[in-house]
Amino acid sequence: MSFPLSAGTPSSLGLDPRALDRLQELITRHLVEGRYPGAQIAVARDGKLALFRTFGDARLEPARVGARDDSL
C-alpha cells in the first residue's frame, strides 16, 4: 500500500522497537480472546511512518472477511 508518509524504522525515529512488538502482541492476544474482530495501527513520528499493520477480520457477518491494508 502506498502512503503519503515516507517509511522509517522505529529505531531511526527514536522509537523503541520492543514497545511496538509488545503493542502488536497485545492486539494479537485481544483478537484471540475475541475482544474485537480486527484492528489497524499506524505509528508515525516526525512525518515518517514507523509501523503500519492490519490484524484480524474486517467483517464477521454474513461471512468472515479478513482485514486488508485497504479495509475501512
PDB file of C-alpha atoms in Angstrom:
ATOM      1  CA  MET A   1       0.000   0.000   0.000  1.00  0.00           C
ATOM      2  CA  SER A   2       1.232   3.491  -0.766  1.00  0.00           C
ATOM      3  CA  PHE A   3       1.212   6.160   1.926  1.00  0.00           C
ATOM      4  CA  PRO A   4       1.735   9.892   1.842  1.00  0.00           C
ATOM      5  CA  LEU A   5       4.335   9.415   4.590  1.00  0.00           C
ATOM      6  CA  SER A   6       7.767   8.047   3.841  1.00  0.00           C
ATOM      7  CA  ALA A   7       8.796   4.986   5.814  1.00  0.00           C
ATOM      8  CA  GLY A   8      11.396   4.844   8.552  1.00  0.00           C
ATOM      9  CA  THR A   9      12.468   2.231  11.029  1.00  0.00           C
ATOM     10  CA  PRO A  10      11.320   2.571  14.625  1.00  0.00           C
ATOM     11  CA  SER A  11      14.925   2.864  15.813  1.00  0.00           C
ATOM     12  CA  SER A  12      15.810   5.565  13.286  1.00  0.00           C
ATOM     13  CA  LEU A  13      12.803   7.566  14.507  1.00  0.00           C
ATOM     14  CA  GLY A  14      13.735   7.272  18.176  1.00  0.00           C
ATOM     15  CA  LEU A  15      11.048   4.699  18.971  1.00  0.00           C
ATOM     16  CA  ASP A  16      11.593   1.533  20.972  1.00  0.00           C
ATOM     17  CA  PRO A  17      11.001  -1.439  18.640  1.00  0.00           C
ATOM     18  CA  ARG A  18      10.330  -3.661  21.670  1.00  0.00           C
ATOM     19  CA  ALA A  19       7.425  -1.448  22.717  1.00  0.00           C
ATOM     20  CA  LEU A  20       5.936  -1.713  19.232  1.00  0.00           C
ATOM     21  CA  ASP A  21       6.390  -5.501  19.356  1.00  0.00           C
ATOM     22  CA  ARG A  22       4.535  -5.566  22.695  1.00  0.00           C
ATOM     23  CA  LEU A  23       1.724  -3.491  21.184  1.00  0.00           C
ATOM     24  CA  GLN A  24       1.368  -5.951  18.320  1.00  0.00           C
ATOM     25  CA  GLU A  25       1.404  -8.888  20.747  1.00  0.00           C
ATOM     26  CA  LEU A  26      -1.310  -7.215  22.827  1.00  0.00           C
ATOM     27  CA  ILE A  27      -3.527  -6.679  19.795  1.00  0.00           C
ATOM     28  CA  THR A  28      -2.995 -10.277  18.678  1.00  0.00           C
ATOM     29  CA  ARG A  29      -3.897 -11.528  22.175  1.00  0.00           C
ATOM     30  CA  HIS A  30      -7.050  -9.394  22.191  1.00  0.00           C
ATOM     31  CA  LEU A  31      -8.076 -10.862  18.836  1.00  0.00           C
ATOM     32  CA  VAL A  32      -7.590 -14.402  20.153  1.00  0.00           C
ATOM     33  CA  GLU A  33      -9.659 -13.507  23.233  1.00  0.00           C
ATOM     34  CA  GLY A  34     -12.440 -12.214  20.964  1.00  0.00           C
ATOM     35  CA  ARG A  35     -12.362  -8.644  22.282  1.00  0.00           C
ATOM     36  CA  TYR A  36     -12.681  -7.284  18.747  1.00  0.00           C
ATOM     37  CA  PRO A  37     -12.578  -8.860  15.292  1.00  0.00           C
ATOM     38  CA  GLY A  38      -9.799  -6.770  13.760  1.00  0.00           C
ATOM     39  CA  ALA A  39      -7.599  -3.725  14.074  1.00  0.00           C
ATOM     40  CA  GLN A  40      -5.325  -1.442  12.138  1.00  0.00           C
ATOM     41  CA  ILE A  41      -2.487   0.557  13.609  1.00  0.00           C
ATOM     42  CA  ALA A  42      -0.197   3.232  12.264  1.00  0.00           C
ATOM     43  CA  VAL A  43       2.652   4.760  14.227  1.00  0.00           C
ATOM     44  CA  ALA A  44       4.452   7.787  12.848  1.00  0.00           C
ATOM     45  CA  ARG A  45       6.971  10.261  14.143  1.00  0.00           C
ATOM     46  CA  ASP A  46       8.445  13.379  12.582  1.00  0.00           C
ATOM     47  CA  GLY A  47       6.419  12.808   9.419  1.00  0.00           C
ATOM     48  CA  LYS A  48       7.710   9.263   8.875  1.00  0.00           C
ATOM     49  CA  LEU A  49       5.774   6.048   9.218  1.00  0.00           C
ATOM     50  CA  ALA A  50       7.449   3.640  11.629  1.00  0.00           C
ATOM     51  CA  LEU A  51       4.772   0.936  11.632  1.00  0.00           C
ATOM     52  CA  PHE A  52       1.590   0.106   9.750  1.00  0.00           C
ATOM     53  CA  ARG A  53      -0.128  -3.212  10.341  1.00  0.00           C
ATOM     54  CA  THR A  54      -3.521  -4.795   9.804  1.00  0.00           C
ATOM     55  CA  PHE A  55      -4.838  -7.581  12.055  1.00  0.00           C
ATOM     56  CA  GLY A  56      -7.777  -9.973  12.070  1.00  0.00           C
ATOM     57  CA  ASP A  57     -11.083  -9.656  10.272  1.00  0.00           C
ATOM     58  CA  ALA A  58     -12.804  -6.710   8.636  1.00  0.00           C
ATOM     59  CA  ARG A  59     -16.207  -8.382   8.835  1.00  0.00           C
ATOM     60  CA  LEU A  60     -17.712 -11.398  10.583  1.00  0.00           C
ATOM     61  CA  GLU A  61     -21.249 -11.451   9.140  1.00  0.00           C
ATOM     62  CA  PRO A  62     -22.733 -12.636   6.865  1.00  0.00           C
ATOM     63  CA  ALA A  63     -19.368 -14.234   6.065  1.00  0.00           C
ATOM     64  CA  ARG A  64     -15.977 -13.708   7.641  1.00  0.00           C
ATOM     65  CA  VAL A  65     -13.688 -11.471   5.588  1.00  0.00           C
ATOM     66  CA  GLY A  66     -10.074 -10.932   6.536  1.00  0.00           C
ATOM     67  CA  ALA A  67      -8.921  -7.381   7.049  1.00  0.00           C
ATOM     68  CA  ARG A  68      -6.589  -5.960   4.416  1.00  0.00           C
ATOM     69  CA  ASP A  69      -4.435  -2.872   4.406  1.00  0.00           C
ATOM     70  CA  ASP A  70      -7.118  -1.021   2.449  1.00  0.00           C
ATOM     71  CA  SER A  71     -10.027  -2.122   4.691  1.00  0.00           C
ATOM     72  CA  LEU A  72     -12.027   0.622   6.351  1.00  0.00           C
TER      73      LEU A  72
END
